[in-house]
């Protein structure tokens, strides 16, 4: 959730760290800081110098003068324990100033440890749980064994990078939260994820839980339970340009426009000419699902709901979508119980926990994720990779559409429909990237509508059947990106309560493709019209009756009724983007949010 970076090499660490932190800023951006071993090896008077700022990495850059020294660590924070402030920003030092630590995770027993350390004379400056680690590490010393002993006292997940005064290396360790080592040429890096190490690394290593790595300019030594171990080296397949905006004003807009390509990648090689899907996961060798749970958080939970509607339409199997945090103590089940974990990052704490709990309860667990080497892929039996590429903007767009298509593919492999219908659906899936492209080409109309919505205080979004989750996802996006209070409703529910809020200043977006819910949606839209609320209809046909009651009609390209959430979501995303732009919102970094939430 927070971003970590570390550098050891011949160059000054500060500029490398600032660039690295900038690239992982989507993981947290309420404050940031660096700790640099000031001076060069052998210079005698080296000490750890710290610079911190509240706000963005650019604020830190502006406030910090040059600090010489080729060893340093840095952090960009999403506050958990302790408010966002300079004092609470990482790195944290112990009282001697000889140990600096950056941390991702949570020290669950920090009250107890703090009290113990206080009694032994340690003095604390911040409110954070992380500071406890600095004091603890100071007591146990700078060797990997000492670090392991100190960490054995800690409850809760962590990924840390530590700098000890006098040392020319960084120590990195993990349990439950990811951390990687980037391997360069005569220099090495540490990072919370790949973008942090992109500038200098051509390969990287994922540390395993319990690993303690000593990272120097010339090499990396990893110890696990006291033994030296080797970990697989992955090649960096992308350059720094992958995390650049590519000419767009915001990552969000870039990622929205990448969607046709992403859908092509997600579909590639997974669907045969006659419409048979094979995800290559050996699912046919498993006991077929008798009961199937679809679990995720945030947008991934909305994707799971679309998956539920789709899978339930294809089979009689009991399918249930749940927010992962609501999967409390799943019942013990036989091999016919499946849990599908939907998570872009593969790191969302509630989803990872749900994966572990479901597995423990005997479910077959399948992770649908964008990050093949993530906590969820360690927890689950099998991985269905989304192939959406790096998503930087906090609000998920391209990964959401990839999740939908990933779930469609899963449904078609598990419950293939009759020949004719299967071929029809396969053809529609193949045309989906083009349909999304056409929807995105409607940007001028969507911009006009989004800009007009910027003046509203509240908005409703309604949908039905497989597009009810689209309404929820659209409302979610308006809240996140445009700070507009929007609520998503099942169209039939409006008159049971929310109608009380409806007035002529409450725009209602109706998602109403011409499927078997259309007539019912039309009734709901007429009822709204009768109460004077302005209506924006997102449909796929030019329809005279709609033209007369809706203030605006957006005619989206048609697709199979099951796949309309993909097209209508793409249109909503653009509307949200322009609404957020008109409201002056920090599009890629909404306040208080983080890209992946690795704490409970
Ligand atoms: C955060 C993000 C959301 C995302 C959710 C689940 O809250 O801001 O955009 O939908 O986490 O993330 P995941 O990585 O598990 O899909």
XYZ file of C-alpha atoms in Angstrom, residues 99-572:
474
model
C 19.008 2.918 12.250
C 16.519 4.059 9.619
C 13.588 1.977 8.475
C 10.813 2.182 5.890
C 7.909 -0.160 6.275
C 4.835 -1.419 4.533
C 2.324 -3.433 6.592
C 1.215 -3.150 10.197
C 2.850 -3.955 13.512
C -0.154 -5.405 15.272
C 1.541 -5.603 18.685
C 3.044 -2.111 18.504
C 1.440 -0.876 21.742
C 2.992 -3.710 23.693
C 6.411 -3.381 22.027
C 6.415 0.390 22.463
C 5.744 0.043 26.179
C 8.497 -2.540 26.563
C 10.980 -0.412 24.639
C 10.014 2.685 26.618
C 10.785 0.878 29.825
C 14.236 0.125 28.453
C 14.823 3.824 27.826
C 13.723 4.292 24.195
C 12.054 7.608 23.428
C 9.484 7.821 20.642
C 8.807 10.785 18.396
C 5.996 9.674 16.095
C 2.595 8.062 16.517
C 3.396 5.290 14.047
C 3.720 1.564 14.535
C 6.782 1.664 12.242
C 8.919 3.628 14.669
C 8.777 0.633 17.003
C 10.680 -1.340 14.345
C 13.556 1.165 14.272
C 14.016 0.943 18.051
C 13.684 -2.823 18.040
C 16.204 -3.239 15.217
C 18.655 -1.023 17.059
C 18.567 -3.393 20.039
C 19.273 -6.501 17.981
C 22.060 -5.130 15.770
C 22.770 -4.872 12.075
C 23.479 -8.499 11.141
C 20.849 -10.506 9.223
C 20.565 -12.729 12.302
C 19.889 -9.694 14.501
C 17.266 -8.411 12.086
C 15.626 -11.842 12.018
C 15.515 -11.911 15.817
C 14.025 -8.435 15.999
C 11.390 -9.319 13.401
C 10.481 -12.478 15.278
C 9.062 -10.160 17.958
C 6.722 -8.494 15.474
C 3.143 -9.567 14.850
C 1.464 -8.633 11.566
C 2.556 -8.374 7.940
C 5.602 -6.330 6.915
C 7.929 -5.446 4.084
C 10.871 -3.368 5.271
C 14.084 -1.792 4.077
C 16.619 -0.847 6.733
C 19.731 1.286 6.731
C 22.301 0.857 9.506
C 24.858 3.591 10.052
C 28.298 2.576 8.820
C 27.009 -0.135 6.504
C 27.245 -0.082 2.716
C 24.184 -2.227 2.257
C 20.451 -2.153 2.782
C 18.647 -4.947 4.559
C 15.263 -5.908 3.128
C 12.811 -8.384 4.619
C 9.239 -9.485 4.147
C 6.416 -11.379 5.730
C 3.013 -11.040 4.136
C 3.747 -7.788 2.226
C 5.683 -7.823 -1.038
C 9.189 -6.500 -1.568
C 11.545 -7.019 -4.466
C 15.239 -6.600 -5.155
C 16.150 -4.964 -8.472
C 19.417 -6.190 -9.960
C 21.508 -3.685 -11.882
C 25.036 -3.396 -13.150
C 27.297 -2.574 -10.197
C 24.237 -1.182 -8.391
C 21.099 -2.698 -6.889
C 17.727 -1.516 -5.755
C 14.931 -2.439 -3.385
C 11.297 -1.758 -4.176
C 7.735 -2.388 -3.109
C 7.036 -3.332 -6.736
C 8.634 -3.360 -10.175
C 8.185 0.339 -11.137
C 10.365 1.284 -8.146
C 13.394 -0.478 -9.609
C 12.800 0.082 -13.321
C 15.335 2.872 -13.758
C 18.369 0.814 -12.789
C 17.425 -2.871 -12.813
C 17.402 -5.394 -15.612
C 16.274 -8.264 -13.417
C 14.492 -8.620 -10.111
C 13.896 -11.080 -7.297
C 10.711 -11.460 -5.262
C 11.601 -12.105 -1.648
C 9.668 -14.896 0.038
C 8.073 -14.626 3.463
C 10.812 -14.956 6.079
C 13.659 -13.910 3.746
C 16.251 -11.412 4.954
C 18.270 -9.910 2.081
C 21.492 -7.926 2.386
C 21.697 -5.744 -0.692
C 25.007 -4.095 -1.573
C 26.235 -2.549 -4.820
C 28.077 -5.719 -5.763
C 25.513 -8.354 -4.851
C 22.592 -9.690 -2.880
C 22.705 -12.298 -0.140
C 19.442 -13.834 0.988
C 19.026 -15.833 4.173
C 15.986 -17.800 5.223
C 15.859 -19.234 8.766
C 19.603 -18.697 8.982
C 20.418 -20.568 5.753
C 21.692 -18.904 2.560
C 19.095 -19.334 -0.227
C 18.776 -18.419 -3.908
C 15.631 -16.983 -5.450
C 14.545 -16.973 -9.075
C 15.583 -13.930 -11.103
C 12.824 -12.453 -13.286
C 13.581 -10.285 -16.262
C 12.239 -6.787 -16.456
C 10.146 -6.818 -19.604
C 9.143 -3.176 -19.575
C 11.057 0.064 -19.645
C 10.303 3.152 -17.566
C 7.998 4.400 -20.391
C 5.343 1.889 -19.266
C 4.762 4.033 -16.222
C 4.802 7.280 -18.206
C 1.654 9.052 -19.281
C 2.374 8.551 -22.971
C 1.189 12.026 -23.947
C -2.070 11.891 -21.993
C -2.769 14.437 -19.308
C -3.476 11.727 -16.737
C -2.730 8.045 -16.267
C -6.462 7.454 -15.887
C -7.162 8.752 -19.395
C -4.240 6.789 -20.818
C -5.443 3.617 -19.124
C -9.034 4.130 -20.307
C -7.768 4.435 -23.876
C -5.553 1.363 -23.522
C -8.606 -0.812 -22.957
C -9.168 -2.102 -26.504
C -5.577 -3.376 -26.523
C -5.906 -4.814 -23.027
C -9.013 -6.766 -23.994
C -7.220 -8.186 -27.026
C -4.375 -9.318 -24.748
C -6.751 -10.825 -22.191
C -8.509 -12.805 -24.929
C -5.390 -13.783 -26.904
C -4.960 -17.521 -27.409
C -7.718 -18.426 -24.979
C -10.661 -18.911 -27.308
C -10.701 -21.233 -30.331
C -12.293 -20.536 -33.717
C -15.399 -22.522 -32.742
C -15.702 -20.718 -29.417
C -14.122 -23.220 -27.006
C -12.293 -21.546 -24.151
C -9.214 -23.028 -22.573
C -7.441 -20.989 -19.936
C -4.687 -23.582 -19.759
C -5.185 -24.118 -16.026
C -6.217 -27.772 -16.134
C -9.668 -26.833 -14.828
C -11.145 -29.849 -16.634
C -9.134 -32.138 -14.345
C -10.765 -30.622 -11.242
C -14.019 -31.670 -9.640
C -16.468 -29.353 -11.424
C -17.917 -26.597 -9.270
C -21.092 -27.425 -7.391
C -20.962 -24.124 -5.575
C -18.886 -21.144 -6.634
C -17.942 -18.007 -4.704
C -16.632 -14.907 -6.462
C -14.740 -12.623 -4.108
C -13.119 -9.209 -4.387
C -12.985 -5.714 -2.898
C -13.952 -2.357 -4.371
C -14.212 -2.475 -8.143
C -13.168 -6.119 -8.087
C -16.296 -6.856 -6.021
C -18.387 -5.213 -8.764
C -16.618 -7.349 -11.354
C -17.461 -10.379 -9.215
C -21.133 -9.362 -9.319
C -21.077 -9.210 -13.117
C -19.398 -12.631 -13.022
C -22.180 -13.919 -10.796
C -24.874 -12.770 -13.216
C -22.999 -14.312 -16.147
C -22.133 -17.652 -14.579
C -25.613 -18.017 -13.106
C -27.092 -17.446 -16.571
C -24.914 -20.222 -18.014
C -25.509 -22.914 -15.394
C -27.604 -24.109 -12.472
C -24.580 -24.088 -10.172
C -25.009 -21.938 -7.093
C -22.893 -18.844 -7.729
C -22.452 -16.114 -5.156
C -20.489 -12.862 -5.380
C -19.324 -11.462 -2.056
C -17.120 -8.642 -0.864
C -14.000 -10.541 0.177
C -14.112 -8.956 3.631
C -17.520 -10.589 4.117
C -16.202 -14.099 3.515
C -15.995 -14.792 7.217
C -15.115 -18.324 8.257
C -16.252 -20.154 5.110
C -17.875 -23.524 5.836
C -15.801 -26.656 5.246
C -16.615 -27.997 1.840
C -15.732 -30.854 -0.469
C -13.807 -30.494 -3.756
C -16.927 -29.178 -5.536
C -16.609 -25.837 -3.704
C -14.715 -23.213 -5.699
C -13.642 -19.745 -4.654
C -12.527 -17.328 -7.345
C -10.526 -14.424 -5.962
C -10.663 -11.319 -8.120
C -7.836 -8.882 -7.405
C -5.922 -6.620 -9.751
C -2.935 -6.252 -7.423
C -3.127 -9.659 -5.802
C -2.236 -7.877 -2.559
C -5.556 -6.650 -1.130
C -5.447 -7.938 2.440
C -9.122 -8.929 2.662
C -8.989 -10.812 -0.632
C -5.747 -12.595 0.246
C -7.261 -13.615 3.578
C -10.396 -14.859 1.851
C -8.181 -16.979 -0.432
C -6.412 -18.533 2.547
C -9.642 -19.089 4.487
C -11.399 -20.646 1.505
C -8.442 -22.927 0.821
C -8.326 -23.983 4.445
C -12.031 -24.791 4.232
C -11.339 -27.182 1.369
C -12.340 -24.950 -1.562
C -10.500 -25.047 -4.839
C -9.142 -21.494 -5.063
C -8.517 -19.681 -8.327
C -6.932 -16.212 -8.370
C -7.927 -13.861 -11.176
C -5.183 -11.276 -11.008
C -3.032 -8.890 -12.945
C 0.127 -9.668 -10.967
C 1.297 -13.255 -11.382
C 3.845 -12.996 -8.539
C 1.676 -11.664 -5.751
C 0.452 -12.719 -2.339
C -2.768 -14.052 -3.772
C -1.010 -16.296 -6.253
C 0.899 -17.840 -3.373
C -2.339 -18.406 -1.490
C -4.445 -19.856 -4.335
C -4.275 -23.203 -6.137
C -4.350 -21.726 -9.654
C -3.841 -18.362 -11.375
C -5.827 -16.843 -14.211
C -3.644 -13.943 -15.362
C -5.467 -10.843 -16.638
C -2.639 -9.383 -18.754
C -3.820 -5.780 -18.345
C -0.307 -4.413 -17.807
C 0.723 -1.947 -15.147
C -2.150 0.251 -13.951
C -0.929 3.422 -12.269
C -4.029 5.518 -11.655
C -5.585 4.620 -8.315
C -9.077 4.089 -9.734
C -9.135 0.874 -11.711
C -10.306 1.077 -15.309
C -8.464 -1.239 -17.674
C -8.062 -3.858 -14.981
C -11.826 -3.732 -14.310
C -12.650 -4.456 -17.947
C -9.982 -7.167 -18.008
C -11.579 -8.700 -14.894
C -14.967 -8.766 -16.632
C -13.538 -10.450 -19.705
C -11.498 -12.810 -17.507
C -14.716 -13.863 -15.769
C -16.562 -14.284 -19.085
C -13.781 -16.594 -20.283
C -13.905 -18.564 -17.055
C -17.677 -18.957 -17.365
C -17.418 -20.145 -20.955
C -14.779 -22.721 -20.066
C -16.660 -24.046 -17.037
C -20.177 -23.972 -18.446
C -19.968 -23.948 -22.254
C -23.368 -23.139 -23.786
C -24.846 -24.889 -26.842
C -22.800 -24.775 -30.058
C -24.700 -21.903 -31.605
C -24.768 -19.726 -28.534
C -21.109 -20.497 -27.794
C -20.046 -19.389 -31.271
C -22.191 -16.288 -30.984
C -20.637 -15.329 -27.679
C -17.121 -16.059 -28.864
C -17.652 -13.831 -31.905
C -19.044 -11.067 -29.688
C -16.078 -11.376 -27.337
C -13.677 -11.033 -30.237
C -15.496 -7.906 -31.402
C -15.520 -6.430 -27.907
C -12.213 -4.488 -28.235
C -13.624 -2.797 -31.335
C -16.906 -1.999 -29.548
C -14.953 -0.421 -26.672
C -12.888 1.536 -29.192
C -16.098 2.896 -30.730
C -17.495 3.784 -27.312
C -14.280 5.686 -26.503
C -14.570 7.506 -29.818
C -17.733 9.077 -28.378
C -15.483 11.127 -26.084
C -16.842 14.540 -27.230
C -20.404 13.683 -26.158
C -19.196 11.975 -22.975
C -17.006 14.979 -22.165
C -19.961 17.326 -22.580
C -22.090 15.153 -20.262
C -19.320 14.690 -17.692
C -18.656 18.428 -17.621
C -22.348 19.139 -17.170
C -22.527 16.601 -14.307
C -19.752 18.515 -12.555
C -22.335 21.055 -11.422
C -24.463 18.425 -9.655
C -24.310 17.759 -5.948
C -25.664 14.233 -6.170
C -26.308 11.779 -8.984
C -28.041 8.428 -9.285
C -27.036 5.631 -11.601
C -29.489 2.848 -12.269
C -29.173 -0.498 -13.984
C -30.782 -3.907 -13.970
C -29.643 -7.527 -14.224
C -26.066 -7.795 -15.415
C -25.850 -3.982 -15.529
C -26.842 -3.420 -11.907
C -23.148 -3.863 -10.936
C -22.279 -1.418 -13.746
C -24.394 1.182 -11.920
C -22.511 0.436 -8.696
C -19.140 0.652 -10.433
C -20.080 3.912 -12.176
C -21.172 5.483 -8.880
C -17.987 4.231 -7.224
C -15.893 5.921 -9.915
C -17.785 9.239 -9.614
C -17.040 9.227 -5.889
C -13.360 8.283 -6.269
C -12.348 10.349 -9.256
C -14.792 13.278 -9.324
C -15.691 13.546 -5.610
C -19.307 13.549 -6.746
C -21.771 11.890 -4.426
C -23.277 9.278 -6.729
C -25.306 6.212 -5.777
C -25.893 3.128 -7.864
C -29.257 1.392 -7.605
C -31.084 -1.540 -9.089
C -33.722 0.281 -11.118
C -36.602 -1.547 -9.432
C -35.504 -0.391 -5.997
C -35.667 3.365 -6.539
C -39.302 3.697 -5.639
C -38.737 1.820 -2.367
C -36.724 4.624 -0.815
C -34.231 6.630 -2.894
C -37.105 8.382 -4.717
C -37.431 10.520 -1.595
C -34.146 12.205 -2.557
C -34.999 12.727 -6.197
C -35.490 16.297 -7.395
C -34.949 18.314 -10.528
C -31.295 18.819 -9.585
C -30.488 15.123 -9.283
C -29.289 13.740 -12.614
C -29.990 10.051 -13.165
C -27.844 7.968 -15.488
C -29.783 4.960 -16.762
C -27.824 2.043 -18.191
C -30.298 0.428 -20.513
C -29.027 -1.610 -23.440
C -31.703 -3.288 -25.533
C -31.769 -6.616 -23.622
C -34.573 -8.367 -21.761
C -34.399 -5.765 -18.978
C -34.999 -2.868 -21.358
C -38.783 -2.580 -20.970
C -38.529 -2.579 -17.164
C -35.757 0.017 -17.315
C -38.009 2.140 -19.498
C -40.736 2.008 -16.840
C -38.228 3.153 -14.196
C -37.007 5.950 -16.456
C -40.579 7.135 -17.038
C -41.194 7.216 -13.291
C -38.047 9.288 -12.823
C -39.042 11.607 -15.662
C -42.427 12.140 -14.014
C -40.571 13.509 -10.987
C -38.612 15.976 -13.075
C -35.084 14.582 -12.663
C -32.851 14.948 -15.736
C -32.015 11.606 -17.351
C -28.933 10.511 -19.257
C -29.669 7.200 -20.996
C -26.798 4.922 -21.974
C -28.273 2.589 -24.522
C -27.357 0.785 -27.722
C -30.197 1.804 -29.975
C -31.564 5.058 -31.191
C -34.938 4.945 -29.653
C -37.710 7.482 -30.190
C -39.454 6.981 -26.842
C -36.174 7.411 -24.993
C -35.366 10.559 -26.978
C -38.579 12.140 -25.743
C -38.000 11.516 -22.030
C -34.234 11.566 -21.588
C -32.328 14.817 -21.575
C -29.455 13.021 -23.346
C -29.205 9.669 -25.057
C -25.824 8.045 -25.586
C -26.028 5.417 -28.340
C -23.289 2.927 -27.601
C -22.134 0.265 -30.052
C -24.196 -2.906 -29.677
C -22.746 -6.155 -28.333
C -24.044 -9.406 -26.866
C -26.457 -8.596 -23.967
C -24.093 -10.387 -21.578
C -21.161 -8.177 -22.533
C -22.855 -4.773 -22.353
C -21.245 -4.018 -18.945
C -17.892 -3.762 -20.748
C -19.079 -1.160 -23.233
C -21.238 0.859 -20.845
C -18.491 0.928 -18.200
C -16.000 2.314 -20.737
C -18.450 5.147 -21.534
C -19.057 5.839 -17.842
